[in-house]
Amino acid sequence: MIGARAIDHIGIAVRSIANQREFYEQVLGARYDGVEEVPSQKVRVAFFLVGPPGAEVRLELLEPTSPDSPVAGFLEKRGEGIHHLAYPVDGIDAILKKLKDSGLRLIDEQARVGAHHSRIAFLHPRASGGVLTEICEPEGEAK
Ligand code: ZN
């Protein structure tokens, strides 16, 4: 129904991107791909790329910018660590409607603006075995 064809990125909750950057760049050897704020989620996100150009795995480090950010709540409860898996989709609005109609629990019934002007939505972790699942449609791919 979602038609996942890849993993778009892996989201990792951190208290401080600056403090973790050395691990990802110097220890892991990942390539830093910039940082941006995502106001809809009250987070700052930094991307790191692992693997050959064109076939990289993207790691998304999420740092809360406000105590009422959902990521701040996650850090409070669970501490730093893997936060979500994201799958790229085509036609996010139609997919969300279908999922909602099927009775699946969603956190976002409407897509929100994510990093790189993508449109994103989260499914409820209780609907997916405890793994917070994001679906995202990259900018310019709306159908
Ligand atoms: Zn994400």
mmCIF file with all atom_site columns, C-alpha atoms and ligand atoms in Angstrom:
data_model
loop_
_atom_site.group_PDB
_atom_site.id
_atom_site.type_symbol
_atom_site.label_atom_id
_atom_site.label_alt_id
_atom_site.label_comp_id
_atom_site.label_asym_id
_atom_site.label_entity_id
_atom_site.label_seq_id
_atom_site.pdbx_PDB_ins_code
_atom_site.Cartn_x
_atom_site.Cartn_y
_atom_site.Cartn_z
_atom_site.occupancy
_atom_site.B_iso_or_equiv
_atom_site.pdbx_formal_charge
_atom_site.auth_seq_id
_atom_site.auth_comp_id
_atom_site.auth_asym_id
_atom_site.auth_atom_id
_atom_site.pdbx_PDB_model_num
ATOM   1   C  CA . MET A 1 1   ? 0.000  0.000  0.000  1.00 0.00 ? 1   MET A CA 1
ATOM   2   C  CA . ILE A 1 2   ? 2.860  2.378  0.811  1.00 0.00 ? 2   ILE A CA 1
ATOM   3   C  CA . GLY A 1 3   ? 4.939  0.731  -1.882 1.00 0.00 ? 3   GLY A CA 1
ATOM   4   C  CA . ALA A 1 4   ? 8.278  1.279  -0.137 1.00 0.00 ? 4   ALA A CA 1
ATOM   5   C  CA . ARG A 1 5   ? 11.038 0.902  -2.708 1.00 0.00 ? 5   ARG A CA 1
ATOM   6   C  CA . ALA A 1 6   ? 14.022 2.041  -0.655 1.00 0.00 ? 6   ALA A CA 1
ATOM   7   C  CA . ILE A 1 7   ? 14.986 3.553  2.643  1.00 0.00 ? 7   ILE A CA 1
ATOM   8   C  CA . ASP A 1 8   ? 15.220 7.316  2.252  1.00 0.00 ? 8   ASP A CA 1
ATOM   9   C  CA . HIS A 1 9   ? 17.054 7.897  5.507  1.00 0.00 ? 9   HIS A CA 1
ATOM   10  C  CA . ILE A 1 10  ? 17.542 6.730  9.074  1.00 0.00 ? 10  ILE A CA 1
ATOM   11  C  CA . GLY A 1 11  ? 16.623 9.283  11.747 1.00 0.00 ? 11  GLY A CA 1
ATOM   12  C  CA . ILE A 1 12  ? 18.784 9.432  14.872 1.00 0.00 ? 12  ILE A CA 1
ATOM   13  C  CA . ALA A 1 13  ? 17.848 11.560 17.882 1.00 0.00 ? 13  ALA A CA 1
ATOM   14  C  CA . VAL A 1 14  ? 20.749 13.463 19.457 1.00 0.00 ? 14  VAL A CA 1
ATOM   15  C  CA . ARG A 1 15  ? 21.040 16.131 22.098 1.00 0.00 ? 15  ARG A CA 1
ATOM   16  C  CA . SER A 1 16  ? 23.687 17.973 20.096 1.00 0.00 ? 16  SER A CA 1
ATOM   17  C  CA . ILE A 1 17  ? 24.592 17.609 16.422 1.00 0.00 ? 17  ILE A CA 1
ATOM   18  C  CA . ALA A 1 18  ? 27.856 19.449 17.096 1.00 0.00 ? 18  ALA A CA 1
ATOM   19  C  CA . ASN A 1 19  ? 28.872 16.899 19.721 1.00 0.00 ? 19  ASN A CA 1
ATOM   20  C  CA . GLN A 1 20  ? 28.112 13.934 17.434 1.00 0.00 ? 20  GLN A CA 1
ATOM   21  C  CA . ARG A 1 21  ? 29.622 15.306 14.246 1.00 0.00 ? 21  ARG A CA 1
ATOM   22  C  CA . GLU A 1 22  ? 33.106 14.063 15.025 1.00 0.00 ? 22  GLU A CA 1
ATOM   23  C  CA . PHE A 1 23  ? 31.863 10.480 15.401 1.00 0.00 ? 23  PHE A CA 1
ATOM   24  C  CA . TYR A 1 24  ? 30.017 10.473 12.080 1.00 0.00 ? 24  TYR A CA 1
ATOM   25  C  CA . GLU A 1 25  ? 32.775 12.219 10.112 1.00 0.00 ? 25  GLU A CA 1
ATOM   26  C  CA . GLN A 1 26  ? 36.022 11.153 11.772 1.00 0.00 ? 26  GLN A CA 1
ATOM   27  C  CA . VAL A 1 27  ? 35.172 7.726  13.166 1.00 0.00 ? 27  VAL A CA 1
ATOM   28  C  CA . LEU A 1 28  ? 32.529 6.468  10.730 1.00 0.00 ? 28  LEU A CA 1
ATOM   29  C  CA . GLY A 1 29  ? 33.882 8.307  7.688  1.00 0.00 ? 29  GLY A CA 1
ATOM   30  C  CA . ALA A 1 30  ? 30.468 9.597  6.628  1.00 0.00 ? 30  ALA A CA 1
ATOM   31  C  CA . ARG A 1 31  ? 30.218 12.750 4.509  1.00 0.00 ? 31  ARG A CA 1
ATOM   32  C  CA . TYR A 1 32  ? 28.565 15.768 6.125  1.00 0.00 ? 32  TYR A CA 1
ATOM   33  C  CA . ASP A 1 33  ? 25.764 17.040 3.896  1.00 0.00 ? 33  ASP A CA 1
ATOM   34  C  CA . GLY A 1 34  ? 24.613 20.179 5.682  1.00 0.00 ? 34  GLY A CA 1
ATOM   35  C  CA . VAL A 1 35  ? 22.247 21.195 8.411  1.00 0.00 ? 35  VAL A CA 1
ATOM   36  C  CA . GLU A 1 36  ? 18.860 22.883 8.328  1.00 0.00 ? 36  GLU A CA 1
ATOM   37  C  CA . GLU A 1 37  ? 16.013 23.759 10.669 1.00 0.00 ? 37  GLU A CA 1
ATOM   38  C  CA . VAL A 1 38  ? 12.642 22.087 10.235 1.00 0.00 ? 38  VAL A CA 1
ATOM   39  C  CA . PRO A 1 39  ? 10.208 24.385 12.073 1.00 0.00 ? 39  PRO A CA 1
ATOM   40  C  CA . SER A 1 40  ? 7.242  22.008 11.664 1.00 0.00 ? 40  SER A CA 1
ATOM   41  C  CA . GLN A 1 41  ? 9.092  19.485 13.860 1.00 0.00 ? 41  GLN A CA 1
ATOM   42  C  CA . LYS A 1 42  ? 10.985 21.949 16.062 1.00 0.00 ? 42  LYS A CA 1
ATOM   43  C  CA . VAL A 1 43  ? 14.254 20.285 15.152 1.00 0.00 ? 43  VAL A CA 1
ATOM   44  C  CA . ARG A 1 44  ? 17.548 21.044 13.517 1.00 0.00 ? 44  ARG A CA 1
ATOM   45  C  CA . VAL A 1 45  ? 18.614 18.218 11.206 1.00 0.00 ? 45  VAL A CA 1
ATOM   46  C  CA . ALA A 1 46  ? 22.044 17.351 9.849  1.00 0.00 ? 46  ALA A CA 1
ATOM   47  C  CA . PHE A 1 47  ? 22.562 14.808 7.096  1.00 0.00 ? 47  PHE A CA 1
ATOM   48  C  CA . PHE A 1 48  ? 25.521 12.470 6.786  1.00 0.00 ? 48  PHE A CA 1
ATOM   49  C  CA . LEU A 1 49  ? 26.068 10.252 3.756  1.00 0.00 ? 49  LEU A CA 1
ATOM   50  C  CA . VAL A 1 50  ? 27.502 6.749  3.857  1.00 0.00 ? 50  VAL A CA 1
ATOM   51  C  CA . GLY A 1 51  ? 28.452 4.820  0.727  1.00 0.00 ? 51  GLY A CA 1
ATOM   52  C  CA . PRO A 1 52  ? 29.293 5.577  -2.895 1.00 0.00 ? 52  PRO A CA 1
ATOM   53  C  CA . PRO A 1 53  ? 27.905 8.745  -4.540 1.00 0.00 ? 53  PRO A CA 1
ATOM   54  C  CA . GLY A 1 54  ? 24.486 8.115  -6.025 1.00 0.00 ? 54  GLY A CA 1
ATOM   55  C  CA . ALA A 1 55  ? 23.857 5.117  -3.768 1.00 0.00 ? 55  ALA A CA 1
ATOM   56  C  CA . GLU A 1 56  ? 24.405 6.624  -0.344 1.00 0.00 ? 56  GLU A CA 1
ATOM   57  C  CA . VAL A 1 57  ? 22.529 5.797  2.798  1.00 0.00 ? 57  VAL A CA 1
ATOM   58  C  CA . ARG A 1 58  ? 21.494 9.042  4.472  1.00 0.00 ? 58  ARG A CA 1
ATOM   59  C  CA . LEU A 1 59  ? 21.633 9.446  8.220  1.00 0.00 ? 59  LEU A CA 1
ATOM   60  C  CA . GLU A 1 60  ? 19.495 12.257 9.621  1.00 0.00 ? 60  GLU A CA 1
ATOM   61  C  CA . LEU A 1 61  ? 20.610 13.533 13.021 1.00 0.00 ? 61  LEU A CA 1
ATOM   62  C  CA . LEU A 1 62  ? 17.769 15.314 14.793 1.00 0.00 ? 62  LEU A CA 1
ATOM   63  C  CA . GLU A 1 63  ? 18.413 17.845 17.528 1.00 0.00 ? 63  GLU A CA 1
ATOM   64  C  CA . PRO A 1 64  ? 15.442 19.517 19.233 1.00 0.00 ? 64  PRO A CA 1
ATOM   65  C  CA . THR A 1 65  ? 15.273 23.314 18.999 1.00 0.00 ? 65  THR A CA 1
ATOM   66  C  CA . SER A 1 66  ? 12.610 23.609 21.692 1.00 0.00 ? 66  SER A CA 1
ATOM   67  C  CA . PRO A 1 67  ? 11.685 21.701 24.858 1.00 0.00 ? 67  PRO A CA 1
ATOM   68  C  CA . ASP A 1 68  ? 8.250  20.939 23.349 1.00 0.00 ? 68  ASP A CA 1
ATOM   69  C  CA . SER A 1 69  ? 9.734  19.364 20.206 1.00 0.00 ? 69  SER A CA 1
ATOM   70  C  CA . PRO A 1 70  ? 8.610  15.747 19.715 1.00 0.00 ? 70  PRO A CA 1
ATOM   71  C  CA . VAL A 1 71  ? 12.304 14.834 19.579 1.00 0.00 ? 71  VAL A CA 1
ATOM   72  C  CA . ALA A 1 72  ? 12.868 16.457 22.980 1.00 0.00 ? 72  ALA A CA 1
ATOM   73  C  CA . GLY A 1 73  ? 10.123 14.219 24.349 1.00 0.00 ? 73  GLY A CA 1
ATOM   74  C  CA . PHE A 1 74  ? 11.777 11.185 22.752 1.00 0.00 ? 74  PHE A CA 1
ATOM   75  C  CA . LEU A 1 75  ? 15.171 12.053 24.272 1.00 0.00 ? 75  LEU A CA 1
ATOM   76  C  CA . GLU A 1 76  ? 13.555 12.501 27.655 1.00 0.00 ? 76  GLU A CA 1
ATOM   77  C  CA . LYS A 1 77  ? 11.881 9.099  27.538 1.00 0.00 ? 77  LYS A CA 1
ATOM   78  C  CA . ARG A 1 78  ? 14.301 6.949  25.577 1.00 0.00 ? 78  ARG A CA 1
ATOM   79  C  CA . GLY A 1 79  ? 17.574 8.858  25.429 1.00 0.00 ? 79  GLY A CA 1
ATOM   80  C  CA . GLU A 1 80  ? 19.706 9.297  22.333 1.00 0.00 ? 80  GLU A CA 1
ATOM   81  C  CA . GLY A 1 81  ? 19.434 6.677  19.611 1.00 0.00 ? 81  GLY A CA 1
ATOM   82  C  CA . ILE A 1 82  ? 17.630 5.541  16.494 1.00 0.00 ? 82  ILE A CA 1
ATOM   83  C  CA . HIS A 1 83  ? 14.434 7.540  16.152 1.00 0.00 ? 83  HIS A CA 1
ATOM   84  C  CA . HIS A 1 84  ? 12.775 6.562  12.862 1.00 0.00 ? 84  HIS A CA 1
ATOM   85  C  CA . LEU A 1 85  ? 13.086 4.946  9.450  1.00 0.00 ? 85  LEU A CA 1
ATOM   86  C  CA . ALA A 1 86  ? 11.931 6.909  6.425  1.00 0.00 ? 86  ALA A CA 1
ATOM   87  C  CA . TYR A 1 87  ? 10.692 5.515  3.129  1.00 0.00 ? 87  TYR A CA 1
ATOM   88  C  CA . PRO A 1 88  ? 10.341 7.568  -0.046 1.00 0.00 ? 88  PRO A CA 1
ATOM   89  C  CA . VAL A 1 89  ? 6.902  7.472  -1.650 1.00 0.00 ? 89  VAL A CA 1
ATOM   90  C  CA . ASP A 1 90  ? 5.137  8.828  -4.696 1.00 0.00 ? 90  ASP A CA 1
ATOM   91  C  CA . GLY A 1 91  ? 1.829  10.574 -4.018 1.00 0.00 ? 91  GLY A CA 1
ATOM   92  C  CA . ILE A 1 92  ? 1.968  11.031 -0.243 1.00 0.00 ? 92  ILE A CA 1
ATOM   93  C  CA . ASP A 1 93  ? -1.511 12.593 0.028  1.00 0.00 ? 93  ASP A CA 1
ATOM   94  C  CA . ALA A 1 94  ? -3.250 9.647  -1.631 1.00 0.00 ? 94  ALA A CA 1
ATOM   95  C  CA . ILE A 1 95  ? -1.199 7.182  0.441  1.00 0.00 ? 95  ILE A CA 1
ATOM   96  C  CA . LEU A 1 96  ? -2.104 8.936  3.706  1.00 0.00 ? 96  LEU A CA 1
ATOM   97  C  CA . LYS A 1 97  ? -5.771 8.897  2.771  1.00 0.00 ? 97  LYS A CA 1
ATOM   98  C  CA . LYS A 1 98  ? -5.633 5.177  1.975  1.00 0.00 ? 98  LYS A CA 1
ATOM   99  C  CA . LEU A 1 99  ? -3.814 4.382  5.221  1.00 0.00 ? 99  LEU A CA 1
ATOM   100 C  CA . LYS A 1 100 ? -6.283 6.428  7.225  1.00 0.00 ? 100 LYS A CA 1
ATOM   101 C  CA . ASP A 1 101 ? -9.256 4.788  5.491  1.00 0.00 ? 101 ASP A CA 1
ATOM   102 C  CA . SER A 1 102 ? -7.753 1.378  6.274  1.00 0.00 ? 102 SER A CA 1
ATOM   103 C  CA . GLY A 1 103 ? -7.762 2.260  9.981  1.00 0.00 ? 103 GLY A CA 1
ATOM   104 C  CA . LEU A 1 104 ? -3.982 2.404  10.412 1.00 0.00 ? 104 LEU A CA 1
ATOM   105 C  CA . ARG A 1 105 ? -2.899 4.696  13.230 1.00 0.00 ? 105 ARG A CA 1
ATOM   106 C  CA . LEU A 1 106 ? -1.178 7.812  11.969 1.00 0.00 ? 106 LEU A CA 1
ATOM   107 C  CA . ILE A 1 107 ? 0.595  10.603 13.798 1.00 0.00 ? 107 ILE A CA 1
ATOM   108 C  CA . ASP A 1 108 ? 0.155  12.900 10.793 1.00 0.00 ? 108 ASP A CA 1
ATOM   109 C  CA . GLU A 1 109 ? -3.028 12.629 8.773  1.00 0.00 ? 109 GLU A CA 1
ATOM   110 C  CA . GLN A 1 110 ? -1.794 15.473 6.582  1.00 0.00 ? 110 GLN A CA 1
ATOM   111 C  CA . ALA A 1 111 ? 1.710  15.726 5.170  1.00 0.00 ? 111 ALA A CA 1
ATOM   112 C  CA . ARG A 1 112 ? 3.982  18.358 6.695  1.00 0.00 ? 112 ARG A CA 1
ATOM   113 C  CA . VAL A 1 113 ? 7.031  20.128 5.333  1.00 0.00 ? 113 VAL A CA 1
ATOM   114 C  CA . GLY A 1 114 ? 10.237 18.268 6.147  1.00 0.00 ? 114 GLY A CA 1
ATOM   115 C  CA . ALA A 1 115 ? 13.917 18.774 5.392  1.00 0.00 ? 115 ALA A CA 1
ATOM   116 C  CA . HIS A 1 116 ? 14.919 19.769 1.830  1.00 0.00 ? 116 HIS A CA 1
ATOM   117 C  CA . HIS A 1 117 ? 11.303 20.922 1.227  1.00 0.00 ? 117 HIS A CA 1
ATOM   118 C  CA . SER A 1 118 ? 10.147 17.334 1.151  1.00 0.00 ? 118 SER A CA 1
ATOM   119 C  CA . ARG A 1 119 ? 6.658  16.480 2.372  1.00 0.00 ? 119 ARG A CA 1
ATOM   120 C  CA . ILE A 1 120 ? 6.604  14.027 5.243  1.00 0.00 ? 120 ILE A CA 1
ATOM   121 C  CA . ALA A 1 121 ? 4.240  12.202 7.575  1.00 0.00 ? 121 ALA A CA 1
ATOM   122 C  CA . PHE A 1 122 ? 4.742  9.826  10.472 1.00 0.00 ? 122 PHE A CA 1
ATOM   123 C  CA . LEU A 1 123 ? 2.812  6.623  11.084 1.00 0.00 ? 123 LEU A CA 1
ATOM   124 C  CA . HIS A 1 124 ? 2.120  5.741  14.684 1.00 0.00 ? 124 HIS A CA 1
ATOM   125 C  CA . PRO A 1 125 ? 4.780  3.411  16.143 1.00 0.00 ? 125 PRO A CA 1
ATOM   126 C  CA . ARG A 1 126 ? 2.002  1.207  17.531 1.00 0.00 ? 126 ARG A CA 1
ATOM   127 C  CA . ALA A 1 127 ? 0.965  0.546  13.943 1.00 0.00 ? 127 ALA A CA 1
ATOM   128 C  CA . SER A 1 128 ? 4.458  -0.595 13.001 1.00 0.00 ? 128 SER A CA 1
ATOM   129 C  CA . GLY A 1 129 ? 5.857  -2.778 15.736 1.00 0.00 ? 129 GLY A CA 1
ATOM   130 C  CA . GLY A 1 130 ? 7.382  0.031  17.746 1.00 0.00 ? 130 GLY A CA 1
ATOM   131 C  CA . VAL A 1 131 ? 9.424  1.497  14.889 1.00 0.00 ? 131 VAL A CA 1
ATOM   132 C  CA . LEU A 1 132 ? 8.483  5.084  14.177 1.00 0.00 ? 132 LEU A CA 1
ATOM   133 C  CA . THR A 1 133 ? 7.949  5.138  10.410 1.00 0.00 ? 133 THR A CA 1
ATOM   134 C  CA . GLU A 1 134 ? 8.143  8.207  8.204  1.00 0.00 ? 134 GLU A CA 1
ATOM   135 C  CA . ILE A 1 135 ? 7.000  8.402  4.624  1.00 0.00 ? 135 ILE A CA 1
ATOM   136 C  CA . CYS A 1 136 ? 8.407  11.233 2.586  1.00 0.00 ? 136 CYS A CA 1
ATOM   137 C  CA . GLU A 1 137 ? 7.994  12.653 -0.848 1.00 0.00 ? 137 GLU A CA 1
ATOM   138 C  CA . PRO A 1 138 ? 10.988 14.595 -2.115 1.00 0.00 ? 138 PRO A CA 1
ATOM   139 C  CA . GLU A 1 139 ? 10.448 18.139 -3.429 1.00 0.00 ? 139 GLU A CA 1
ATOM   140 C  CA . GLY A 1 140 ? 9.221  18.331 -6.983 1.00 0.00 ? 140 GLY A CA 1
ATOM   141 C  CA . GLU A 1 141 ? 8.010  14.757 -7.123 1.00 0.00 ? 141 GLU A CA 1
ATOM   142 C  CA . ALA A 1 142 ? 4.397  15.485 -6.135 1.00 0.00 ? 142 ALA A CA 1
ATOM   143 C  CA . LYS A 1 143 ? 1.952  13.806 -8.444 1.00 0.00 ? 143 LYS A CA 1
HETATM 144 ZN ZN . ZN  B 2 .   ? 13.239 11.775 8.866  1.00 0.00 ? 1   ZN  B ZN 1
#
